[in-house]
């Protein structure tokens, strides 16, 4: 009964707002016909420069978030990009007709005000309004201000309301923008060039993931959405562009959880004439630079855990990490049967297609990964799980690859890139076998990429960064959806 009464009240309020709009339109004051308003200042700018602006005229615009009508004078708060500012609205200053119109305005309406800057008796920096105009009528009701918008699902679906009601959310996305700018400025300063490569591809390679598939009507061909940026960027290295990077969306047809969204932002870069050691140095310097520039510190706290980007990052091989945290030394395991036996003894489930290197990786994921809290490079992966990576010259069962970890999460993946076209063809053949065995995440052979390698690719280091996870850590955000403006959501059936 109470819910029914509440719904009736809301419906009445919505009806009243539309009636107010109709009245404005009948009187030739349709707010939706206004095309511009000249804004001279924003809220925080006024507060931070009060001494300069006191008694000076300013004009601001934004959403009215509160209103206190007190006879011939009233107060309201306007929220703009930078925050909120109080406005003092008096009938004698703006005129009787304008004051009547102001009293009919609703919370959520977008208004423009012009007036002089002053400080109230309680010390609050405010605007003494001399003119006021309704710029856009809000026909919906904002969530109750003291509780905000707390329904998580609704916050993600209606991010526009979330941004209005929760200032910390807006701050997260402002920081995200600054993080991306900082990455670009650092890489540009290191001589890298930003490029763009196709999102619709005939062969989605460069990672182990199931792609989204679509049909291109104009060519009557099936295409896939890219799962990685790698293979096209390497073609550019072949073409003589020695340092390239791309920041862009990639798409993987897999599950949703706190760290995974089917479309996410990846940054990949490739540098000729260096290897995975050069990529480690670059990663360490880049993370340190971004944290210092965006947060003002190289010490970050995530979910109460302090991580120090200022110290040299730890470097450990996957073999040593598995030995350290599981007690199993894979240097003493020489055959697939021995690896399977070790897995059984440690209750690690594996598939029939898994080889020794795959089982080593399963040990790492089970025993070691969660301990990689401080910035750590886990190096020298088994060849079986690294189809695009150069083998270690002194131990060809392993490759020159590292994954960068923080907070127990994989943050980046890097290689000394495989540039031997004959070896690469053999690796693709092994991937094709996995596809035939039902592995939907295995790579198809990319003949054009092999042709590029046969043209000749210099020794190259490459790396891929998960931008969203980086933003999560630097903004102390609990889930990937908190750092995506519009995360993927299941459609609600009406």
Short mmCIF file of C-alpha atoms in Angstrom, two decimals:
data_model
loop_
_atom_site.label_atom_id
_atom_site.label_comp_id
_atom_site.label_asym_id
_atom_site.label_seq_id
_atom_site.Cartn_x
_atom_site.Cartn_y
_atom_site.Cartn_z
CA UNK A 1 0.00 0.00 0.00
CA UNK A 2 2.82 2.38 0.93
CA UNK A 3 4.58 1.62 -2.37
CA UNK A 4 1.39 2.28 -4.30
CA UNK A 5 0.95 5.63 -2.55
CA UNK A 6 4.58 6.55 -3.29
CA UNK A 7 4.12 5.71 -6.98
CA UNK A 8 0.99 7.87 -7.10
CA UNK A 9 2.90 10.76 -5.50
CA UNK A 10 5.73 10.41 -8.04
CA UNK A 11 3.30 10.27 -10.95
CA UNK A 12 1.64 13.44 -9.66
CA UNK A 13 4.99 15.24 -9.39
CA UNK A 14 5.97 14.18 -12.92
CA UNK A 15 2.61 15.44 -14.18
CA UNK A 16 3.16 18.79 -12.45
CA UNK A 17 6.57 19.20 -14.15
CA UNK A 18 5.05 18.64 -17.59
CA UNK A 19 2.28 21.11 -16.77
CA UNK A 20 4.91 23.71 -15.82
CA UNK A 21 6.66 23.12 -19.15
CA UNK A 22 3.39 23.47 -21.04
CA UNK A 23 2.71 26.78 -19.25
CA UNK A 24 6.16 28.09 -20.16
CA UNK A 25 5.65 27.11 -23.79
CA UNK A 26 2.23 28.77 -23.91
CA UNK A 27 3.80 31.97 -22.59
CA UNK A 28 6.51 31.90 -25.26
CA UNK A 29 9.26 30.89 -22.81
CA UNK A 30 10.08 27.39 -24.02
CA UNK A 31 13.43 26.58 -22.34
CA UNK A 32 14.28 24.01 -25.02
CA UNK A 33 14.45 26.78 -27.62
CA UNK A 34 17.40 28.48 -25.90
CA UNK A 35 20.54 27.70 -27.89
CA UNK A 36 23.38 29.13 -25.78
CA UNK A 37 24.39 30.78 -22.54
CA UNK A 38 27.71 32.54 -22.05
CA UNK A 39 29.47 31.04 -19.02
CA UNK A 40 32.37 33.07 -17.64
CA UNK A 41 33.32 30.98 -14.59
CA UNK A 42 32.82 27.62 -12.88
CA UNK A 43 32.07 26.97 -9.21
CA UNK A 44 35.51 25.85 -8.01
CA UNK A 45 37.20 28.57 -10.02
CA UNK A 46 35.13 31.19 -8.17
CA UNK A 47 35.87 29.69 -4.75
CA UNK A 48 39.60 29.36 -5.38
CA UNK A 49 39.87 32.93 -6.70
CA UNK A 50 37.48 34.65 -4.31
CA UNK A 51 39.82 37.53 -3.42
CA UNK A 52 40.14 38.48 -7.10
CA UNK A 53 36.46 37.97 -7.90
CA UNK A 54 34.79 39.47 -4.82
CA UNK A 55 32.13 42.01 -5.93
CA UNK A 56 32.94 41.18 -9.59
CA UNK A 57 30.24 39.99 -12.00
CA UNK A 58 30.26 36.33 -13.08
CA UNK A 59 27.89 34.08 -14.97
CA UNK A 60 27.59 30.38 -14.24
CA UNK A 61 25.31 27.62 -15.47
CA UNK A 62 24.42 24.20 -14.13
CA UNK A 63 21.84 21.98 -12.51
CA UNK A 64 19.85 23.25 -9.53
CA UNK A 65 20.40 20.69 -6.77
CA UNK A 66 18.62 22.41 -3.88
CA UNK A 67 16.36 25.40 -3.29
CA UNK A 68 15.22 27.23 -0.14
CA UNK A 69 12.46 29.76 -0.78
CA UNK A 70 12.06 32.31 2.04
CA UNK A 71 9.53 34.95 1.07
CA UNK A 72 11.21 37.71 -0.93
CA UNK A 73 14.66 36.07 -0.93
CA UNK A 74 15.83 32.53 -1.55
CA UNK A 75 18.93 30.39 -1.84
CA UNK A 76 19.72 27.66 -4.35
CA UNK A 77 22.74 25.50 -5.14
CA UNK A 78 23.95 25.06 -8.69
CA UNK A 79 26.11 22.09 -9.68
CA UNK A 80 28.46 22.41 -12.65
CA UNK A 81 31.49 20.48 -13.92
CA UNK A 82 33.67 21.51 -10.98
CA UNK A 83 31.25 21.23 -8.06
CA UNK A 84 28.50 23.35 -6.51
CA UNK A 85 28.06 26.99 -5.59
CA UNK A 86 25.37 28.75 -3.59
CA UNK A 87 23.28 31.48 -5.21
CA UNK A 88 21.33 34.18 -3.36
CA UNK A 89 18.18 35.06 -5.30
CA UNK A 90 16.23 38.12 -4.14
CA UNK A 91 13.02 39.49 -5.69
CA UNK A 92 14.25 43.07 -5.50
CA UNK A 93 17.39 42.20 -7.51
CA UNK A 94 15.93 40.13 -10.33
CA UNK A 95 12.43 41.59 -10.52
CA UNK A 96 9.02 40.28 -9.47
CA UNK A 97 8.27 38.38 -12.68
CA UNK A 98 11.64 36.59 -12.72
CA UNK A 99 11.29 35.76 -9.04
CA UNK A 100 7.90 34.13 -9.65
CA UNK A 101 9.44 32.05 -12.42
CA UNK A 102 12.31 31.06 -10.14
CA UNK A 103 9.93 29.86 -7.43
CA UNK A 104 8.29 27.53 -9.97
CA UNK A 105 11.61 25.98 -11.01
CA UNK A 106 12.31 22.41 -9.88
CA UNK A 107 15.30 20.55 -8.49
CA UNK A 108 17.12 19.16 -11.51
CA UNK A 109 16.37 22.11 -13.78
CA UNK A 110 19.37 23.56 -15.60
CA UNK A 111 19.68 27.30 -15.08
CA UNK A 112 22.01 30.14 -15.90
CA UNK A 113 22.69 32.90 -13.36
CA UNK A 114 24.53 36.18 -13.54
CA UNK A 115 25.53 38.11 -10.45
CA UNK A 116 28.30 39.36 -8.17
CA UNK A 117 30.52 37.23 -5.97
CA UNK A 118 30.22 37.71 -2.20
CA UNK A 119 30.56 35.85 1.08
CA UNK A 120 27.56 35.24 3.36
CA UNK A 121 27.53 35.95 7.11
CA UNK A 122 28.30 32.25 7.66
CA UNK A 123 31.37 32.55 5.40
CA UNK A 124 30.05 30.71 2.36
CA UNK A 125 31.24 32.02 -1.00
CA UNK A 126 28.13 32.70 -3.07
CA UNK A 127 26.70 34.58 -6.04
CA UNK A 128 24.34 37.51 -5.49
CA UNK A 129 22.08 36.93 -8.48
CA UNK A 130 21.08 39.83 -10.73
CA UNK A 131 19.52 37.79 -13.55
CA UNK A 132 18.44 34.19 -13.87
CA UNK A 133 17.16 32.06 -16.76
CA UNK A 134 15.82 28.54 -17.17
CA UNK A 135 17.99 26.79 -19.79
CA UNK A 136 16.47 23.30 -19.72
CA UNK A 137 13.48 21.83 -17.88
CA UNK A 138 13.99 18.56 -16.02
CA UNK A 139 10.92 16.34 -16.46
CA UNK A 140 12.20 13.57 -14.20
CA UNK A 141 12.85 13.48 -10.45
CA UNK A 142 16.39 13.06 -9.15
CA UNK A 143 17.06 10.51 -6.36
CA UNK A 144 16.62 11.79 -2.81
CA UNK A 145 19.71 13.88 -2.11
CA UNK A 146 20.77 12.46 1.27
CA UNK A 147 20.85 8.85 0.07
CA UNK A 148 21.96 9.59 -3.48
CA UNK A 149 21.82 6.91 -6.13
CA UNK A 150 22.88 3.77 -4.24
CA UNK A 151 21.36 0.98 -6.35
CA UNK A 152 24.50 -0.36 -8.07
CA UNK A 153 22.73 -1.83 -11.08
CA UNK A 154 20.78 1.40 -11.66
CA UNK A 155 23.96 3.46 -11.28
CA UNK A 156 25.61 1.60 -14.16
CA UNK A 157 22.50 1.69 -16.35
CA UNK A 158 21.85 5.39 -15.73
CA UNK A 159 25.38 6.71 -15.48
CA UNK A 160 24.12 10.22 -16.28
CA UNK A 161 22.17 10.22 -12.98
CA UNK A 162 25.10 8.59 -11.15
CA UNK A 163 27.40 11.43 -12.28
CA UNK A 164 24.91 14.02 -11.03
CA UNK A 165 24.30 12.45 -7.62
CA UNK A 166 27.74 11.05 -6.73
CA UNK A 167 30.60 13.57 -7.11
CA UNK A 168 33.26 10.91 -6.46
CA UNK A 169 32.11 9.08 -9.59
CA UNK A 170 32.76 12.13 -11.72
CA UNK A 171 36.17 12.45 -10.06
CA UNK A 172 37.03 8.86 -11.07
CA UNK A 173 36.32 9.58 -14.72
CA UNK A 174 38.19 12.88 -14.64
CA UNK A 175 41.17 10.91 -13.29
CA UNK A 176 40.71 8.29 -16.02
CA UNK A 177 40.97 11.01 -18.66
CA UNK A 178 44.09 12.40 -16.99
CA UNK A 179 45.66 8.92 -16.83
CA UNK A 180 45.18 8.46 -20.57
CA UNK A 181 46.61 11.93 -21.25
CA UNK A 182 49.59 11.17 -19.03
CA UNK A 183 50.29 7.87 -20.83
CA UNK A 184 50.16 9.61 -24.19
CA UNK A 185 52.40 12.49 -23.12
CA UNK A 186 54.99 10.07 -21.68
CA UNK A 187 55.08 7.85 -24.76
CA UNK A 188 55.10 10.79 -27.17
CA UNK A 189 58.04 12.16 -25.21
CA UNK A 190 59.85 8.84 -25.71
CA UNK A 191 59.50 9.11 -29.48
CA UNK A 192 56.47 6.85 -29.89
CA UNK A 193 53.81 7.58 -32.50
CA UNK A 194 50.11 6.95 -31.83
CA UNK A 195 48.35 5.03 -34.60
CA UNK A 196 44.95 3.45 -35.30
CA UNK A 197 44.40 -0.06 -36.66
CA UNK A 198 41.25 -1.93 -37.76
CA UNK A 199 38.59 -3.08 -35.30
CA UNK A 200 36.79 -5.23 -37.87
CA UNK A 201 39.17 -7.98 -38.97
CA UNK A 202 39.03 -11.18 -40.97
CA UNK A 203 41.33 -12.94 -38.50
CA UNK A 204 41.18 -11.97 -34.82
CA UNK A 205 44.62 -12.90 -33.51
CA UNK A 206 47.25 -11.72 -31.06
CA UNK A 207 45.62 -13.11 -27.90
CA UNK A 208 43.88 -16.18 -26.53
CA UNK A 209 40.22 -15.19 -26.49
CA UNK A 210 36.95 -16.02 -28.19
CA UNK A 211 35.99 -13.23 -30.62
CA UNK A 212 32.64 -11.65 -31.46
CA UNK A 213 31.61 -12.44 -35.02
CA UNK A 214 29.57 -10.35 -37.46
CA UNK A 215 28.69 -10.25 -41.15
CA UNK A 216 29.68 -7.41 -43.46
CA UNK A 217 26.82 -7.13 -45.96
CA UNK A 218 28.64 -4.96 -48.50
CA UNK A 219 31.36 -7.60 -49.06
CA UNK A 220 29.18 -10.57 -48.09
CA UNK A 221 31.97 -11.71 -45.76
CA UNK A 222 32.18 -12.71 -42.12
CA UNK A 223 34.33 -10.47 -39.93
CA UNK A 224 35.37 -10.49 -36.29
CA UNK A 225 35.85 -7.73 -33.76
CA UNK A 226 39.51 -7.52 -32.78
CA UNK A 227 40.65 -9.21 -29.56
CA UNK A 228 44.08 -7.57 -29.63
CA UNK A 229 46.05 -4.80 -31.33
CA UNK A 230 49.21 -6.84 -31.83
CA UNK A 231 49.40 -8.17 -35.36
CA UNK A 232 48.66 -4.89 -37.16
CA UNK A 233 51.05 -2.92 -34.97
CA UNK A 234 53.82 -5.41 -35.75
CA UNK A 235 53.12 -4.91 -39.46
CA UNK A 236 53.94 -1.23 -38.88
CA UNK A 237 57.27 -2.18 -37.27
CA UNK A 238 57.99 -4.19 -40.43
CA UNK A 239 57.14 -1.05 -42.41
CA UNK A 240 59.81 0.94 -40.60
CA UNK A 241 57.76 2.75 -37.93
CA UNK A 242 60.17 2.00 -35.09
CA UNK A 243 58.03 3.07 -32.11
CA UNK A 244 54.23 2.81 -32.31
CA UNK A 245 51.37 2.55 -29.84
CA UNK A 246 47.60 2.39 -29.91
CA UNK A 247 45.01 2.94 -27.18
CA UNK A 248 41.72 1.43 -28.23
CA UNK A 249 38.78 -0.82 -27.55
CA UNK A 250 39.12 -4.57 -27.98
CA UNK A 251 36.33 -7.13 -27.72
CA UNK A 252 36.37 -10.59 -26.15
CA UNK A 253 33.32 -12.85 -26.10
CA UNK A 254 33.74 -14.03 -22.54
CA UNK A 255 32.20 -13.60 -19.09
CA UNK A 256 31.51 -10.57 -16.94
CA UNK A 257 33.00 -10.11 -13.48
CA UNK A 258 34.66 -7.43 -11.35
CA UNK A 259 37.73 -7.37 -13.64
CA UNK A 260 36.28 -8.34 -17.03
CA UNK A 261 33.99 -6.59 -19.48
CA UNK A 262 33.51 -7.86 -23.05
CA UNK A 263 34.72 -4.55 -24.46
CA UNK A 264 37.61 -2.89 -22.72
CA UNK A 265 40.49 -0.50 -23.37
CA UNK A 266 43.88 -1.90 -24.26
CA UNK A 267 47.12 -0.07 -24.90
CA UNK A 268 49.77 -1.86 -26.92
CA UNK A 269 53.15 -0.52 -27.95
CA UNK A 270 56.01 -1.91 -30.00
CA UNK A 271 59.60 -0.70 -30.11
CA UNK A 272 62.18 -1.88 -32.62
CA UNK A 273 65.69 -2.84 -31.53
CA UNK A 274 64.83 -3.66 -27.92
CA UNK A 275 63.62 -6.73 -25.99
CA UNK A 276 61.50 -7.63 -22.98
CA UNK A 277 64.10 -6.11 -20.64
CA UNK A 278 63.57 -2.78 -22.39
CA UNK A 279 59.82 -3.26 -21.94
CA UNK A 280 60.31 -3.80 -18.19
CA UNK A 281 62.21 -0.53 -17.89
CA UNK A 282 59.55 1.29 -19.91
CA UNK A 283 56.70 -0.18 -17.81
CA UNK A 284 58.33 0.78 -14.55
CA UNK A 285 59.02 4.34 -15.71
CA UNK A 286 55.56 4.75 -17.25
CA UNK A 287 53.64 3.61 -14.15
CA UNK A 288 55.77 5.80 -11.92
CA UNK A 289 55.27 8.81 -14.22
CA UNK A 290 51.48 8.41 -14.44
CA UNK A 291 51.00 7.95 -10.69
CA UNK A 292 53.14 10.98 -9.86
CA UNK A 293 51.45 13.19 -12.46
CA UNK A 294 47.84 12.18 -11.75
CA UNK A 295 47.94 11.41 -8.01
CA UNK A 296 50.97 13.44 -6.92
CA UNK A 297 52.55 10.35 -5.32
CA UNK A 298 54.10 7.00 -6.28
CA UNK A 299 52.53 5.30 -3.26
CA UNK A 300 49.00 4.12 -3.92
CA UNK A 301 46.41 2.43 -1.73
CA UNK A 302 43.90 -0.03 -3.14
CA UNK A 303 41.25 -1.52 -0.87
CA UNK A 304 43.47 -0.74 2.12
CA UNK A 305 46.59 -2.33 0.57
CA UNK A 306 49.57 0.01 0.08
CA UNK A 307 51.64 -0.47 -3.08
CA UNK A 308 54.88 1.40 -3.71
CA UNK A 309 55.65 2.33 -7.32
CA UNK A 310 58.67 4.33 -6.19
CA UNK A 311 60.82 1.30 -5.41
CA UNK A 312 62.43 -0.88 -8.10
CA UNK A 313 59.87 -3.46 -9.25
CA UNK A 314 60.57 -7.06 -8.26
CA UNK A 315 61.60 -9.46 -11.05
CA UNK A 316 61.04 -13.23 -10.69
CA UNK A 317 60.81 -16.10 -13.17
CA UNK A 318 57.61 -18.14 -13.38
CA UNK A 319 59.65 -21.23 -12.39
CA UNK A 320 60.97 -19.52 -9.25
CA UNK A 321 57.55 -18.11 -8.33
CA UNK A 322 55.95 -21.57 -8.58
CA UNK A 323 58.78 -23.12 -6.54
CA UNK A 324 58.53 -20.35 -3.92
CA UNK A 325 54.77 -20.60 -3.36
CA UNK A 326 53.97 -24.25 -4.16
CA UNK A 327 57.23 -26.00 -3.30
CA UNK A 328 57.23 -27.70 -6.73
CA UNK A 329 60.41 -27.27 -8.77
CA UNK A 330 59.59 -27.64 -12.46
CA UNK A 331 63.33 -27.77 -13.21
CA UNK A 332 63.08 -31.29 -11.77
CA UNK A 333 60.03 -32.16 -13.90
CA UNK A 334 61.16 -33.36 -17.32
CA UNK A 335 58.15 -35.08 -18.89
CA UNK A 336 54.46 -34.43 -19.41
CA UNK A 337 53.63 -37.45 -17.25
CA UNK A 338 55.66 -36.05 -14.35
CA UNK A 339 53.86 -32.70 -14.72
CA UNK A 340 50.46 -34.40 -14.72
CA UNK A 341 51.39 -36.39 -11.63
CA UNK A 342 52.45 -33.22 -9.81
CA UNK A 343 49.15 -31.60 -10.81
CA UNK A 344 47.17 -34.56 -9.43
CA UNK A 345 49.11 -34.47 -6.15
CA UNK A 346 48.30 -30.76 -5.80
CA UNK A 347 44.64 -31.08 -6.88
CA UNK A 348 45.14 -28.99 -9.99
CA UNK A 349 42.70 -29.84 -12.77
CA UNK A 350 44.11 -29.93 -16.28
CA UNK A 351 42.78 -30.85 -19.72
CA UNK A 352 44.03 -33.67 -21.93
CA UNK A 353 45.42 -31.14 -24.44
CA UNK A 354 47.55 -29.40 -21.79
CA UNK A 355 51.29 -29.81 -22.10
CA UNK A 356 53.98 -29.42 -19.44
CA UNK A 357 54.15 -25.64 -19.91
CA UNK A 358 50.38 -25.30 -19.58
CA UNK A 359 50.50 -27.20 -16.28
CA UNK A 360 53.32 -24.95 -15.01
CA UNK A 361 51.08 -21.96 -15.78
CA UNK A 362 48.18 -23.61 -13.89
CA UNK A 363 50.49 -24.02 -10.88
CA UNK A 364 51.40 -20.33 -11.11
CA UNK A 365 47.75 -19.25 -11.29
CA UNK A 366 46.81 -21.50 -8.37
CA UNK A 367 49.69 -20.89 -5.99
CA UNK A 368 51.66 -17.77 -6.91
CA UNK A 369 49.47 -15.18 -8.63
CA UNK A 370 47.64 -14.02 -5.49
CA UNK A 371 50.97 -13.19 -3.82
CA UNK A 372 52.03 -10.72 -6.53
CA UNK A 373 50.84 -7.68 -4.57
CA UNK A 374 53.71 -5.23 -4.93
CA UNK A 375 54.75 -4.31 -8.50
CA UNK A 376 56.31 -7.51 -9.88
CA UNK A 377 57.51 -8.74 -13.27
CA UNK A 378 56.93 -12.49 -13.66
CA UNK A 379 59.33 -13.55 -16.41
CA UNK A 380 60.19 -16.42 -18.74
CA UNK A 381 56.94 -18.21 -19.53
CA UNK A 382 56.72 -21.67 -21.11
CA UNK A 383 56.67 -21.72 -24.90
CA UNK A 384 53.35 -23.60 -25.02
CA UNK A 385 51.39 -20.57 -23.78
CA UNK A 386 53.32 -17.94 -25.76
CA UNK A 387 52.79 -18.42 -29.51
CA UNK A 388 54.10 -14.99 -30.56
CA UNK A 389 57.22 -14.77 -28.39
CA UNK A 390 60.94 -15.34 -28.93
CA UNK A 391 62.42 -18.41 -27.25
CA UNK A 392 65.19 -17.98 -24.70
CA UNK A 393 68.42 -18.83 -26.57
CA UNK A 394 69.78 -20.84 -23.61
CA UNK A 395 66.50 -22.63 -22.81
CA UNK A 396 64.09 -23.00 -25.78
CA UNK A 397 61.33 -24.52 -23.61
CA UNK A 398 60.80 -20.97 -22.30
CA UNK A 399 60.33 -17.58 -23.92
CA UNK A 400 61.37 -13.97 -23.29
CA UNK A 401 58.04 -12.87 -21.90
CA UNK A 402 56.85 -11.22 -18.72
CA UNK A 403 53.55 -10.42 -17.11
CA UNK A 404 53.39 -7.39 -14.83
CA UNK A 405 51.43 -7.91 -11.61
CA UNK A 406 50.05 -5.63 -8.91
CA UNK A 407 47.50 -6.46 -6.23
CA UNK A 408 47.52 -10.07 -7.49
CA UNK A 409 46.25 -8.91 -10.89
CA UNK A 410 47.89 -9.19 -14.27
CA UNK A 411 48.36 -5.58 -15.38
CA UNK A 412 50.44 -6.02 -18.54
CA UNK A 413 51.88 -8.69 -20.82
CA UNK A 414 55.12 -8.22 -22.78
CA UNK A 415 57.45 -10.11 -25.11
CA UNK A 416 60.64 -10.08 -27.01
CA UNK A 417 58.61 -10.42 -30.18
CA UNK A 418 59.01 -13.48 -32.38
CA UNK A 419 60.35 -12.30 -35.75
CA UNK A 420 61.28 -15.69 -37.26
CA UNK A 421 58.60 -16.41 -39.90
CA UNK A 422 59.44 -20.14 -40.03
CA UNK A 423 59.11 -20.55 -36.26
CA UNK A 424 55.95 -18.40 -36.32
CA UNK A 425 54.35 -20.66 -38.96
CA UNK A 426 55.05 -23.70 -36.77
CA UNK A 427 53.49 -21.95 -33.76
CA UNK A 428 50.39 -21.07 -35.80
CA UNK A 429 50.18 -24.73 -36.88
CA UNK A 430 50.18 -25.76 -33.21
CA UNK A 431 47.40 -23.23 -32.57
CA UNK A 432 45.39 -24.69 -35.47
CA UNK A 433 45.67 -28.12 -33.82
CA UNK A 434 44.25 -26.67 -30.62
CA UNK A 435 41.39 -25.16 -32.62
CA UNK A 436 40.67 -28.56 -34.12
CA UNK A 437 40.58 -30.00 -30.59
CA UNK A 438 37.87 -27.50 -29.63
CA UNK A 439 39.89 -24.63 -28.12
CA UNK A 440 37.83 -21.60 -29.21
CA UNK A 441 40.51 -19.21 -27.92
CA UNK A 442 43.35 -20.50 -30.10
CA UNK A 443 44.71 -18.41 -32.99
CA UNK A 444 44.11 -19.01 -36.70
CA UNK A 445 47.08 -18.83 -39.06
CA UNK A 446 47.44 -15.28 -40.38
CA UNK A 447 49.07 -15.59 -43.81
CA UNK A 448 49.43 -11.84 -44.36
CA UNK A 449 51.17 -11.46 -41.01
CA UNK A 450 53.53 -14.32 -41.94
CA UNK A 451 54.23 -12.54 -45.23
CA UNK A 452 55.09 -9.38 -43.28
CA UNK A 453 57.55 -11.35 -41.12
CA UNK A 454 59.12 -12.78 -44.27
CA UNK A 455 59.67 -9.21 -45.50
CA UNK A 456 61.65 -8.84 -42.27
CA UNK A 457 60.90 -7.49 -38.78
CA UNK A 458 63.75 -6.15 -36.65
CA UNK A 459 64.30 -7.36 -33.07
CA UNK A 460 61.34 -5.82 -31.24
CA UNK A 461 59.93 -5.47 -27.75
CA UNK A 462 56.18 -5.21 -27.30
CA UNK A 463 53.70 -4.85 -24.45
CA UNK A 464 49.97 -4.71 -23.83
CA UNK A 465 48.49 -2.79 -20.89
CA UNK A 466 44.98 -3.21 -19.52
CA UNK A 467 44.00 0.45 -19.13
CA UNK A 468 40.84 -0.28 -17.12
CA UNK A 469 42.68 -2.23 -14.43
CA UNK A 470 45.29 0.51 -14.23
CA UNK A 471 42.51 3.05 -13.67
CA UNK A 472 40.91 0.79 -11.05
CA UNK A 473 44.15 0.68 -9.05
CA UNK A 474 44.90 4.39 -9.34
CA UNK A 475 41.35 5.42 -8.36
CA UNK A 476 40.75 2.71 -5.71
CA UNK A 477 37.70 1.44 -7.64
CA UNK A 478 36.28 -1.95 -6.65
CA UNK A 479 35.07 -3.17 -10.05
CA UNK A 480 35.82 -2.60 -13.72
CA UNK A 481 32.27 -1.26 -14.15
CA UNK A 482 33.22 1.59 -11.82
CA UNK A 483 35.79 2.85 -14.35
CA UNK A 484 33.74 2.28 -17.53
CA UNK A 485 31.28 5.06 -18.21
CA UNK A 486 28.83 2.67 -19.85
CA UNK A 487 29.64 -0.95 -18.92
CA UNK A 488 27.98 -3.86 -20.71
CA UNK A 489 24.67 -4.75 -19.03
CA UNK A 490 22.05 -7.38 -19.69
CA UNK A 491 19.00 -5.82 -21.32
CA UNK A 492 15.99 -5.61 -19.01
CA UNK A 493 12.89 -7.00 -20.65
CA UNK A 494 9.93 -4.65 -20.35
#
